[in-house]
């Protein structure tokens, strides 16, 4: 059954004045309503029914097929830069409609700042990948990974790694706590890689995911088949995946393990990335006694992590490790701060913490707390008696902040094993830093750990001691605190994931997250063949010389492999003396005959920077032309010394071309990377590097 989209706001659920409706699934380019009874979804604050979800009757196999046949080819035709610009445009579009999403997000129990993390944090990952996609990937449909590997003595047979998009579908299964960020942080690297995705949010908060997903479809910016949506059970979806597919799962370890070991995943070797529960630690350093800035920063962070999103964050601090000497003071400071946390309806002024996402969660967290309580004492919080402002405690999914204390954390297993996915935290004392490290590891693998210390020796000991068990470690002191992004914030630039119990997965992390959705293939052949395949000059490949100087050519006229072999120049002692005078570099190896004789060079040598400058003098064509500027220099190596009397000659070869997008008021241009080799009279390489120039384009279309 297909329904048409009426007005925007009439589709939103959970907002004042809206009627409950059945959520829709986006299947093969159409909005489809599932049949049957469906699952009721409720407002987290009022407990009122706001929507139903159902996927009954959906042909999941056809969704995978559609992604494979329609979405994949369309995305693979686009270059990284085109995909990145698409992400940027969608992000801008979503920002223009963010108020709608905030309105719906309130139904999940989120405060304004909780919603900000979810909505704008999610859109932020699109922006971040849009910019990385253009800076760190070529304007090609594939990615060349790493340098050329020399495989033969004569250099006629070499190897290179390329990464190409998987040709199947990516299935994204998300947890309920970040209905927007969870979707967007997975979509950004997937779509940038050129792989279509089927998004399956957790049913309980899928109404918010549906609202944002609908906006993405309405933007019209994604090609057909790039994204599809399931609100409700995913049925036999995983059964249809093959070895070209990938699953990214976020949720509980139990569900993750079950799905990861399902028949089709195992038999087809489907890539399965898992982000699961994690008992993250935060540690106060031995040096951070009462009165130090680190002590205060630690207390603030622990309480913030307990109460942001009512503690329903995979990265929240669950285990708080404190030197036993300051335990009392830490307890007092935490209690004082927790006392200012008003629980209630986030719409009411002054409320700092909202409810859990749904009633079912209250029972879940209670169960975990019961297990923790068997081995801990309560420092703060009362599950049976707590105030709720502006809402009915029984109808909404409210849960108070709860601080527990494990007196002997080495003897108790529960605080290291049981994740209460709410505003719950266990304090643990430690005697020596090495004990704290052992306690941190007892989580058996976590997403994140944090340390508050102004002692960099402690920082080093704790980071190296706990890194193998953690995906991310944050060290905070008085210098970094102001600009710190916080213990609980995964960032698109950094790896999100953790070993062992945390799922063993890795998301985002800049380029790394994109490569998860690509196949890395080693390609072997002659340098010229590889240059032709990769569009990148490979050392040893055939070069083309032309009568026209390459600096006289426009971006479009240059081809990878175009080369210039310069005239020669003999380096004299006068060159060295003059260069020392101009640069002020009188290093003994250039200027002091006796000291140079005793040095590794055995006699005076030319400055390396003189060799670079002289090479530029040999290859530059001075008259105004298409070359706009020298943009930088990379991978410079001075391979051999240049002595007075040596004769140098440079070879300049177009290594790689990257068209830049057109910007208002800017000359159309592209970046040309040039391979430069400087050789001496014996044909030995004395310097090798890559220079980057901005070269004018003749013409270009609007987008690229
Ligand atoms: P969950 O119950 O494990 O559910 C996670 C996802 O799996 C949901 O989308 C769920 O869909 C789906 N699912 C469940 N059974 C499935 C099946 N048989 N086939 C296909 N999909 C299935 O976890 P949750 O309660 O939503 O999330 C809370 C947990 O997630 C916490 O333990 C938390 O630590 C963890 N988490 C981890 C991260 C991280 O990045 N590492 C982030 C957030 C949360 P339905 O909703 O339709 O059942």
XYZ file of C-alpha atoms and ligand atoms in Angstrom:
752
model
C 0.000 0.000 0.000
C 1.515 3.356 -0.942
C 0.498 6.615 0.660
C 1.092 10.095 -0.631
C 2.884 12.643 1.536
C 0.517 15.387 2.633
C 1.798 18.463 4.463
C 5.045 18.138 6.352
C 3.879 18.863 9.857
C 0.837 16.581 9.580
C 3.280 13.679 9.252
C 5.076 14.416 12.511
C 4.106 12.343 15.515
C 4.544 13.098 19.196
C 4.200 16.864 18.674
C 1.402 18.851 20.317
C -1.881 18.423 18.438
C -0.739 15.420 16.399
C -2.792 12.250 16.125
C -1.196 8.828 16.492
C -0.519 7.277 13.118
C 1.202 4.272 11.688
C 4.806 4.920 10.728
C 5.809 4.232 7.169
C 8.651 2.250 5.709
C 10.584 3.488 2.702
C 10.817 0.527 0.394
C 12.062 0.487 -3.219
C 11.553 4.243 -3.525
C 8.041 4.328 -2.047
C 6.460 4.944 1.333
C 4.781 1.745 2.440
C 2.595 1.049 5.474
C 2.988 -2.338 7.118
C -0.090 -4.431 7.893
C -1.316 -6.315 10.974
C -1.562 -5.068 14.536
C 1.715 -3.210 14.764
C 3.678 -2.140 17.835
C 2.394 0.800 19.856
C 4.881 3.578 20.547
C 4.483 5.979 23.458
C 5.491 9.487 24.471
C 8.288 9.101 27.043
C 7.013 11.962 29.234
C 3.224 11.559 29.127
C 2.990 7.871 28.339
C 0.388 8.635 25.623
C 0.351 6.522 22.481
C 1.823 8.513 19.604
C 2.422 6.031 16.796
C 2.408 2.436 15.636
C 5.106 0.583 13.768
C 4.749 -2.405 11.508
C 6.683 -4.008 8.692
C 4.236 -6.834 8.103
C 3.946 -7.698 4.431
C 7.227 -6.090 3.417
C 9.374 -8.046 1.029
C 12.815 -7.557 2.593
C 14.573 -9.487 -0.147
C 13.314 -7.002 -2.712
C 14.732 -4.132 -0.652
C 18.196 -5.671 -0.750
C 17.791 -6.334 -4.450
C 16.710 -2.736 -5.110
C 19.690 -1.376 -3.181
C 21.986 -3.657 -5.167
C 20.487 -3.002 -8.608
C 19.499 0.669 -8.362
C 21.172 2.418 -5.414
C 24.613 0.849 -5.692
C 25.254 1.551 -9.379
C 23.998 5.145 -9.028
C 26.303 5.838 -6.084
C 29.258 4.095 -7.693
C 28.967 6.307 -10.762
C 29.617 9.315 -8.534
C 33.100 10.321 -7.432
C 33.996 10.789 -3.768
C 33.738 14.540 -4.238
C 30.278 14.302 -5.751
C 29.121 12.057 -2.917
C 30.668 14.440 -0.397
C 28.874 17.413 -1.928
C 25.642 15.417 -1.801
C 26.155 14.826 1.945
C 26.831 18.509 2.462
C 23.680 19.530 0.593
C 21.563 17.060 2.573
C 23.086 18.297 5.836
C 22.244 21.885 4.924
C 18.711 20.831 4.053
C 18.272 18.971 7.345
C 19.587 21.977 9.276
C 16.939 24.120 7.616
C 14.268 21.798 9.044
C 15.815 21.033 12.419
C 13.010 22.676 14.415
C 10.639 19.919 13.291
C 13.067 17.295 14.539
C 13.505 19.009 17.907
C 9.709 19.004 18.304
C 9.516 15.255 17.687
C 12.614 14.560 19.772
C 10.853 15.933 22.862
C 8.637 12.830 22.765
C 11.713 10.658 23.397
C 12.166 12.444 26.733
C 15.178 14.384 25.499
C 16.056 17.778 26.920
C 16.998 20.502 24.457
C 20.680 19.727 24.881
C 20.070 15.965 24.580
C 18.278 16.664 21.293
C 21.127 18.863 20.158
C 23.578 15.994 20.566
C 21.295 13.655 18.647
C 20.058 15.953 15.887
C 22.798 18.485 15.264
C 25.492 16.032 16.316
C 24.105 13.664 13.690
C 23.907 16.309 10.982
C 27.444 17.316 12.011
C 28.747 13.898 10.952
C 27.382 14.573 7.449
C 29.201 17.903 7.361
C 32.393 16.346 8.714
C 32.397 13.555 6.127
C 31.455 16.015 3.384
C 34.580 17.974 4.112
C 36.873 14.971 4.637
C 35.515 13.434 1.444
C 36.807 16.366 -0.541
C 40.075 16.798 1.343
C 41.202 13.239 1.898
C 39.754 11.350 -1.035
C 40.490 11.824 -4.719
C 37.867 13.056 -7.149
C 37.559 9.479 -8.368
C 35.190 6.576 -7.816
C 37.867 4.558 -6.014
C 40.614 5.157 -3.474
C 44.304 4.341 -3.776
C 45.597 3.127 -0.440
C 49.261 3.475 0.451
C 52.387 3.750 -1.672
C 53.593 1.658 -4.583
C 55.216 -1.563 -3.412
C 58.341 -2.547 -5.343
C 58.048 -6.242 -6.171
C 60.900 -6.713 -8.613
C 64.575 -5.835 -8.947
C 64.183 -4.176 -12.325
C 61.107 -2.219 -11.250
C 58.905 -3.513 -14.083
C 56.513 -5.342 -11.739
C 55.006 -3.404 -8.837
C 51.992 -3.538 -6.510
C 49.419 -1.092 -5.236
C 46.269 -1.293 -3.121
C 42.990 0.125 -4.329
C 39.681 0.320 -2.460
C 36.409 0.027 -4.359
C 32.831 0.201 -2.989
C 31.163 -3.058 -2.004
C 28.467 -3.935 -4.526
C 25.834 -5.113 -2.058
C 23.754 -3.295 0.538
C 24.707 -1.955 3.942
C 22.215 -2.745 6.678
C 22.311 -0.367 9.642
C 20.660 -1.628 12.818
C 20.540 1.094 15.447
C 19.870 1.392 19.165
C 16.948 3.413 20.513
C 18.941 6.075 22.306
C 20.194 8.091 19.333
C 17.433 7.898 16.723
C 19.040 10.597 14.536
C 22.770 10.504 15.247
C 22.693 6.697 15.130
C 21.311 6.812 11.601
C 23.443 9.663 10.271
C 26.809 8.614 11.737
C 26.475 5.310 9.893
C 25.029 6.750 6.688
C 27.748 9.366 6.210
C 30.715 7.001 5.739
C 28.582 4.415 3.936
C 27.249 6.791 1.301
C 30.639 8.458 0.916
C 32.033 5.001 0.187
C 29.402 4.602 -2.555
C 27.294 1.911 -0.877
C 23.477 2.057 -0.521
C 21.961 1.531 2.922
C 18.880 0.061 4.532
C 18.279 1.772 7.875
C 16.594 -0.110 10.693
C 16.206 2.071 13.787
C 15.154 0.587 17.123
C 11.371 0.439 16.961
C 10.715 2.308 20.193
C 12.037 5.680 18.928
C 11.713 5.027 15.187
C 9.151 7.840 14.862
C 11.970 10.390 15.165
C 14.182 8.520 12.711
C 11.254 8.397 10.296
C 10.812 12.202 10.515
C 14.452 12.886 9.633
C 14.573 10.147 7.004
C 11.438 11.584 5.375
C 13.110 14.977 5.175
C 16.132 13.411 3.461
C 13.860 11.849 0.854
C 11.990 15.123 0.401
C 15.284 16.886 -0.228
C 15.507 14.893 -3.465
C 19.283 14.957 -3.133
C 20.010 11.228 -2.917
C 19.842 9.030 -6.008
C 17.069 6.406 -6.092
C 17.898 3.345 -4.029
C 20.617 5.041 -1.951
C 18.611 4.783 1.273
C 15.635 2.722 2.477
C 13.955 2.557 5.883
C 12.356 -0.085 8.078
C 10.302 1.018 11.102
C 9.700 -2.171 13.053
C 10.923 -5.720 12.780
C 13.472 -6.437 10.069
C 12.035 -9.910 9.461
C 14.262 -12.049 7.270
C 16.293 -9.106 5.955
C 19.663 -10.522 6.987
C 18.907 -13.772 5.150
C 19.184 -11.878 1.856
C 22.659 -10.489 2.368
C 25.661 -11.806 0.493
C 29.425 -11.357 0.756
C 29.210 -7.907 -0.845
C 27.020 -6.655 1.983
C 27.829 -5.206 5.370
C 25.933 -4.945 8.629
C 26.593 -2.217 11.165
C 24.880 -3.011 14.426
C 24.492 -0.887 17.547
C 22.665 -2.262 20.540
C 23.008 -4.747 23.320
C 25.757 -7.359 23.276
C 23.159 -10.132 23.469
C 21.305 -9.032 20.308
C 24.553 -8.287 18.535
C 26.001 -11.722 19.222
C 22.787 -13.397 18.134
C 22.683 -11.500 14.832
C 26.396 -11.846 14.171
C 26.167 -15.603 14.487
C 23.075 -15.952 12.302
C 23.399 -18.405 9.455
C 23.528 -16.062 6.452
C 26.019 -13.736 8.127
C 28.371 -16.586 8.973
C 27.956 -18.542 5.734
C 28.375 -15.546 3.441
C 31.104 -13.897 5.504
C 29.057 -10.724 5.652
C 31.055 -7.940 7.274
C 29.509 -7.319 10.651
C 30.491 -4.307 12.701
C 29.204 -4.390 16.232
C 28.919 -1.575 18.755
C 27.557 -2.972 21.996
C 27.186 -2.140 25.678
C 30.208 -0.959 27.472
C 31.156 -0.260 31.081
C 33.219 2.830 30.451
C 35.456 4.180 33.180
C 36.439 7.604 34.322
C 39.451 7.891 36.629
C 40.601 10.654 38.929
C 44.404 10.808 39.004
C 46.315 10.425 42.288
C 47.504 14.018 41.957
C 44.013 15.515 41.596
C 43.210 16.176 45.227
C 40.461 18.445 46.534
C 41.105 22.015 45.456
C 42.750 21.170 42.139
C 40.983 22.125 38.906
C 41.083 18.459 37.804
C 39.083 17.398 40.880
C 36.294 19.852 40.025
C 36.374 18.997 36.327
C 36.063 15.309 37.162
C 33.054 15.801 39.431
C 31.336 17.923 36.807
C 31.975 15.398 34.055
C 30.785 12.402 36.081
C 27.481 14.104 36.880
C 27.072 15.345 33.329
C 27.584 11.823 32.009
C 25.068 10.411 34.487
C 22.331 12.871 33.592
C 22.779 13.693 29.879
C 20.128 11.709 28.002
C 19.245 10.259 31.404
C 22.436 8.195 31.189
C 21.191 6.391 28.078
C 24.417 6.751 26.182
C 26.628 3.876 25.174
C 29.597 6.049 26.113
C 28.313 7.197 29.526
C 30.569 6.749 32.544
C 29.464 3.595 34.363
C 32.512 3.045 36.589
C 34.107 5.915 38.448
C 37.576 5.193 39.823
C 38.733 7.393 42.667
C 41.906 7.355 44.833
C 40.816 6.082 48.247
C 42.371 9.120 49.938
C 39.827 11.482 48.375
C 36.841 9.147 48.252
C 34.867 10.996 50.920
C 35.441 14.357 49.267
C 34.477 13.026 45.844
C 31.295 11.485 47.235
C 30.334 14.729 48.918
C 30.992 16.779 45.777
C 29.047 14.382 43.540
C 26.073 14.294 45.908
C 26.023 18.081 46.101
C 25.942 18.360 42.350
C 23.447 15.554 41.803
C 21.144 17.307 44.228
C 20.755 20.131 41.724
C 19.519 17.756 39.006
C 15.811 18.338 38.551
C 14.052 15.383 36.944
C 10.872 15.900 34.946
C 9.339 17.059 31.696
C 12.148 18.726 29.722
C 9.604 21.220 28.401
C 9.358 22.696 31.911
C 11.820 25.452 32.770
C 14.630 24.293 35.047
C 14.318 20.551 34.335
C 17.814 19.134 33.819
C 17.066 15.483 33.179
C 14.188 13.890 31.258
C 12.785 10.357 31.408
C 14.206 7.222 29.822
C 13.086 6.601 26.242
C 10.202 4.279 27.162
C 8.525 2.468 30.062
C 10.134 -0.819 29.032
C 13.508 0.743 29.771
C 12.511 1.542 33.346
C 11.996 -2.149 34.046
C 15.258 -3.032 32.249
C 17.352 -0.537 34.208
C 15.692 -1.570 37.470
C 16.645 -5.174 36.800
C 20.285 -4.192 36.265
C 20.246 -1.985 39.358
C 18.939 -4.905 41.419
C 21.972 -6.920 40.343
C 24.347 -4.055 41.138
C 22.725 -3.404 44.491
C 23.642 -6.875 45.699
C 27.312 -5.844 45.890
C 27.116 -2.079 46.343
C 25.760 0.598 48.695
C 23.640 3.520 47.556
C 25.406 6.847 47.894
C 22.718 8.913 46.216
C 19.216 8.358 44.811
C 16.047 6.572 45.798
C 14.206 4.526 43.182
C 10.977 4.511 45.121
C 10.864 8.100 46.172
C 11.986 10.859 43.850
C 10.463 14.091 42.639
C 9.297 14.573 39.068
C 8.533 18.081 37.869
C 5.731 18.764 35.393
C 4.802 15.148 34.666
C 3.219 12.065 36.148
C 5.957 9.828 37.568
C 3.982 6.658 36.931
C 2.925 7.435 33.346
C 6.261 8.732 32.077
C 9.450 6.624 31.902
C 11.172 8.420 34.789
C 14.207 7.127 36.641
C 16.259 9.064 39.211
C 20.054 9.497 39.146
C 21.581 6.716 41.205
C 25.146 6.705 42.539
C 26.391 3.399 43.942
C 29.553 2.506 45.832
C 31.518 -0.725 45.531
C 33.709 -0.921 48.624
C 35.872 -3.729 47.296
C 35.725 -3.424 43.509
C 38.158 -6.305 42.983
C 35.841 -8.683 44.815
C 32.628 -7.632 43.039
C 31.932 -8.677 39.435
C 28.608 -6.962 38.826
C 29.870 -3.360 38.564
C 32.234 -4.523 35.807
C 29.670 -6.732 34.055
C 26.194 -5.277 34.421
C 25.304 -2.249 32.340
C 22.361 -0.329 33.791
C 21.466 1.743 30.718
C 20.260 4.786 32.633
C 21.520 7.460 35.069
C 23.426 4.897 37.117
C 27.094 4.933 38.094
C 29.261 2.956 40.509
C 32.066 4.591 42.514
C 35.128 2.446 43.114
C 38.124 3.322 45.308
C 41.653 2.434 44.286
C 44.992 2.532 46.107
C 47.702 2.674 43.412
C 47.490 3.735 39.756
C 48.313 0.198 38.662
C 45.279 -1.035 40.643
C 43.078 1.499 38.873
C 44.393 0.241 35.532
C 43.462 -3.316 36.500
C 39.981 -2.163 37.477
C 39.559 -0.314 34.176
C 40.379 -3.522 32.311
C 37.799 -5.476 34.276
C 35.179 -4.000 31.884
C 36.549 -6.529 29.352
C 36.616 -3.952 26.589
C 34.921 -0.540 26.497
C 34.164 2.255 24.104
C 35.835 4.968 26.132
C 37.803 5.755 29.257
C 38.719 9.124 30.681
C 41.343 10.343 33.096
C 41.475 13.607 35.008
C 45.057 14.410 35.948
C 47.596 17.170 35.651
C 50.448 14.689 35.907
C 51.566 13.571 32.454
C 53.447 10.576 33.903
C 50.155 9.267 35.292
C 48.509 10.080 31.952
C 51.091 8.030 30.099
C 50.869 5.114 32.527
C 47.072 4.974 32.395
C 46.779 5.448 28.623
C 49.361 2.778 27.798
C 47.976 0.558 30.555
C 44.345 0.655 29.419
C 44.542 1.346 25.646
C 44.304 -2.316 24.620
C 40.895 -2.469 26.287
C 39.440 0.763 24.938
C 38.441 2.363 21.654
C 38.988 5.933 22.836
C 40.792 7.508 25.790
C 40.374 11.100 26.891
C 42.844 12.829 29.219
C 41.658 16.077 30.735
C 43.600 18.678 32.684
C 43.323 22.398 33.359
C 44.873 23.145 29.982
C 42.544 21.061 27.795
C 39.296 21.199 29.796
C 37.829 24.318 28.293
C 37.921 22.977 24.762
C 37.459 19.299 25.596
C 34.660 17.639 23.626
C 33.713 15.507 26.618
C 33.944 11.902 27.737
C 30.686 10.868 26.093
C 30.999 12.373 22.625
C 32.069 10.122 19.779
C 33.517 12.263 16.982
C 33.522 11.685 13.234
C 37.294 12.266 13.163
C 38.044 9.630 15.789
C 37.380 5.942 16.056
C 34.141 4.980 17.795
C 34.037 1.400 18.987
C 35.856 -0.811 21.390
C 37.276 -4.294 21.764
C 35.767 -7.315 23.483
C 32.550 -6.634 25.278
C 32.083 -3.308 23.450
C 31.526 -5.325 20.281
C 34.977 -5.369 18.709
C 33.869 -2.860 16.089
C 35.054 0.467 14.785
C 32.925 3.224 13.310
C 33.778 6.642 11.883
C 37.437 7.519 12.551
C 37.595 9.680 9.427
C 38.806 7.797 6.354
C 38.805 4.481 8.280
C 35.011 4.479 8.588
C 34.619 4.870 4.824
C 37.035 2.062 4.060
C 34.905 -0.338 6.142
C 32.442 -0.277 3.258
C 35.046 -0.835 0.573
C 37.031 -3.784 -0.671
C 40.798 -3.333 -0.497
C 42.369 -5.105 -3.440
C 46.054 -5.534 -4.159
C 46.775 -4.886 -7.828
C 50.012 -6.076 -9.439
C 51.403 -5.158 -12.832
C 53.819 -2.899 -14.659
C 54.160 0.682 -13.388
C 52.606 2.016 -16.601
C 49.606 -0.306 -16.329
C 49.096 0.645 -12.706
C 49.378 4.340 -13.544
C 46.673 3.886 -16.146
C 44.383 2.054 -13.705
C 44.868 4.297 -10.684
C 45.191 7.667 -12.460
C 48.260 8.222 -10.333
C 51.845 8.335 -11.556
C 53.701 5.241 -10.420
C 57.508 5.442 -10.235
C 58.959 3.636 -13.232
C 55.916 4.262 -15.460
C 56.342 5.615 -18.976
C 56.449 9.407 -19.027
C 55.344 11.628 -21.885
C 57.402 14.670 -22.807
C 55.877 17.469 -24.812
C 57.287 20.538 -26.515
C 54.826 22.655 -24.527
C 56.032 23.322 -20.979
C 53.567 21.733 -18.482
C 53.243 25.072 -16.662
C 51.719 26.469 -19.827
C 48.913 23.917 -19.789
C 45.480 24.262 -18.212
C 44.274 21.700 -15.708
C 42.265 19.829 -18.357
C 45.228 19.686 -20.737
C 47.566 18.023 -18.272
C 47.618 14.254 -18.096
C 49.004 11.973 -15.451
C 52.462 10.956 -16.689
C 53.161 14.244 -18.538
C 56.774 15.092 -17.774
C 59.439 17.738 -18.104
C 63.144 16.983 -17.985
C 64.971 20.179 -17.145
C 68.343 21.530 -18.243
C 71.294 20.815 -15.935
C 73.025 23.058 -13.404
C 76.402 22.627 -11.777
C 76.454 23.545 -8.112
C 79.346 25.758 -7.049
C 80.854 26.825 -3.761
C 79.605 30.339 -4.557
C 76.037 28.945 -4.667
C 76.500 27.554 -1.163
C 77.994 30.755 0.225
C 75.290 32.887 -1.387
C 72.522 30.619 -0.153
C 73.939 30.721 3.385
C 73.952 34.511 3.173
C 70.384 34.725 1.940
C 68.919 32.140 4.278
C 71.091 32.771 7.328
C 71.830 29.027 7.509
C 75.551 28.720 8.289
C 75.464 25.092 9.454
C 79.006 23.724 9.692
C 78.467 21.028 7.042
C 77.933 23.789 4.460
C 80.354 26.421 5.672
C 83.178 24.972 7.789
C 85.725 22.986 5.757
C 87.363 21.332 8.752
C 84.185 20.422 10.630
C 82.600 19.163 7.393
C 85.592 16.894 6.814
C 84.977 15.308 10.228
C 81.235 15.005 9.549
C 79.310 12.160 7.908
C 79.598 14.085 4.621
C 83.428 14.155 4.674
C 83.429 17.531 2.893
C 81.233 20.589 2.475
C 77.792 19.950 1.002
C 75.105 22.144 -0.512
C 72.085 23.010 1.621
C 69.166 20.660 0.933
C 66.941 23.702 0.596
C 69.293 25.096 -1.996
C 68.856 21.913 -4.018
C 65.074 22.376 -3.804
C 65.309 26.013 -4.799
C 67.692 25.291 -7.637
C 65.386 22.530 -8.894
C 62.462 24.977 -8.853
C 64.598 27.379 -10.821
C 65.188 24.647 -13.375
C 61.581 23.575 -13.868
C 59.555 26.752 -13.329
C 58.247 28.567 -16.372
C 58.248 32.167 -15.161
C 55.717 33.929 -17.376
C 52.115 34.345 -16.177
C 50.057 31.310 -17.185
C 47.594 28.731 -15.904
C 49.661 27.854 -12.802
C 48.191 29.987 -10.037
C 50.264 29.097 -7.000
C 52.570 26.670 -5.314
C 50.322 24.931 -2.810
C 52.721 22.851 -0.777
C 55.308 20.133 -0.727
C 55.041 16.576 0.553
C 57.170 13.525 1.296
C 60.500 15.286 0.847
C 63.619 13.158 1.124
C 67.204 14.302 0.636
C 68.532 10.989 -0.552
C 72.179 11.839 -1.268
C 74.420 14.843 -0.572
C 75.146 17.359 -3.316
C 78.753 18.602 -3.335
C 80.237 21.640 -5.008
C 80.966 20.552 -8.576
C 78.015 18.170 -8.804
C 75.576 18.718 -11.640
C 71.872 18.373 -10.920
C 68.874 17.900 -13.176
C 65.182 17.623 -12.243
C 62.340 15.579 -13.675
C 58.846 16.859 -13.073
C 55.950 14.494 -13.703
C 52.195 14.958 -13.285
C 51.416 12.537 -10.473
C 47.770 13.198 -9.706
C 45.048 15.684 -10.599
C 42.173 16.721 -8.312
C 39.565 19.101 -9.644
C 38.300 21.503 -7.013
C 34.637 22.437 -6.785
C 33.692 25.810 -8.158
C 33.396 28.525 -5.531
C 31.804 31.909 -5.996
C 34.358 34.584 -6.736
C 37.173 32.053 -7.184
C 39.064 31.250 -10.360
C 38.068 27.683 -11.422
C 41.015 25.495 -10.490
C 42.359 22.098 -9.606
C 45.240 20.722 -7.578
C 48.033 19.120 -9.577
C 50.483 16.969 -7.641
C 53.879 16.708 -9.360
C 56.402 14.012 -8.718
C 59.853 15.605 -8.603
C 63.124 13.756 -8.818
C 66.449 15.557 -8.686
C 69.413 13.514 -9.897
C 73.169 14.130 -10.017
C 75.639 13.592 -12.877
C 75.728 9.859 -12.049
C 71.915 9.645 -12.441
C 71.580 9.027 -8.712
C 68.505 10.516 -7.049
C 69.604 13.246 -4.620
C 66.153 14.559 -3.688
C 62.620 13.264 -4.236
C 59.328 14.912 -3.322
C 55.861 15.876 -4.446
C 54.859 19.451 -5.042
C 51.296 20.676 -5.229
C 50.222 23.487 -7.496
C 46.910 25.171 -8.109
C 46.218 25.188 -11.826
C 43.503 27.144 -13.563
C 40.696 25.198 -15.204
C 39.453 26.206 -18.621
C 35.808 25.660 -17.791
C 33.814 23.636 -15.301
C 30.219 22.816 -14.544
C 28.351 23.990 -11.471
C 29.035 21.084 -9.092
C 32.550 19.968 -9.843
P 18.820 -3.965 21.444
O 17.605 -4.386 22.127
O 19.940 -4.899 21.356
O 18.376 -3.482 20.021
C 19.286 -2.941 19.121
C 18.734 -3.012 17.719
O 18.649 -4.371 17.326
C 17.326 -2.455 17.579
O 17.216 -1.788 16.346
C 16.483 -3.703 17.569
O 15.257 -3.538 16.910
C 17.374 -4.631 16.791
N 17.033 -6.020 16.915
C 16.675 -6.699 18.020
N 16.435 -7.989 17.706
C 16.651 -8.100 16.369
C 16.544 -9.168 15.446
N 16.198 -10.376 15.838
N 16.815 -8.919 14.151
C 17.178 -7.702 13.731
N 17.275 -6.651 14.561
C 17.016 -6.853 15.874
O 19.419 -2.649 22.102
P 18.636 -1.325 22.477
O 17.818 -1.652 23.675
O 17.978 -0.691 21.322
O 19.844 -0.382 22.852
C 20.401 -0.343 24.130
C 21.741 -0.995 24.148
O 22.529 -0.547 23.081
C 22.505 -0.664 25.395
O 22.951 -1.853 25.947
C 23.670 0.171 24.922
O 24.857 -0.002 25.628
C 23.839 -0.246 23.517
N 24.354 0.857 22.733
C 25.595 0.780 22.233
C 26.080 1.828 21.468
C 27.450 1.794 20.856
O 27.752 2.630 20.028
N 28.296 0.887 21.213
C 25.292 2.941 21.213
C 24.025 2.974 21.759
C 23.564 1.919 22.512
P 13.871 -3.451 17.703
O 13.897 -2.176 18.424
O 12.875 -3.483 16.612
O 13.840 -4.639 18.608
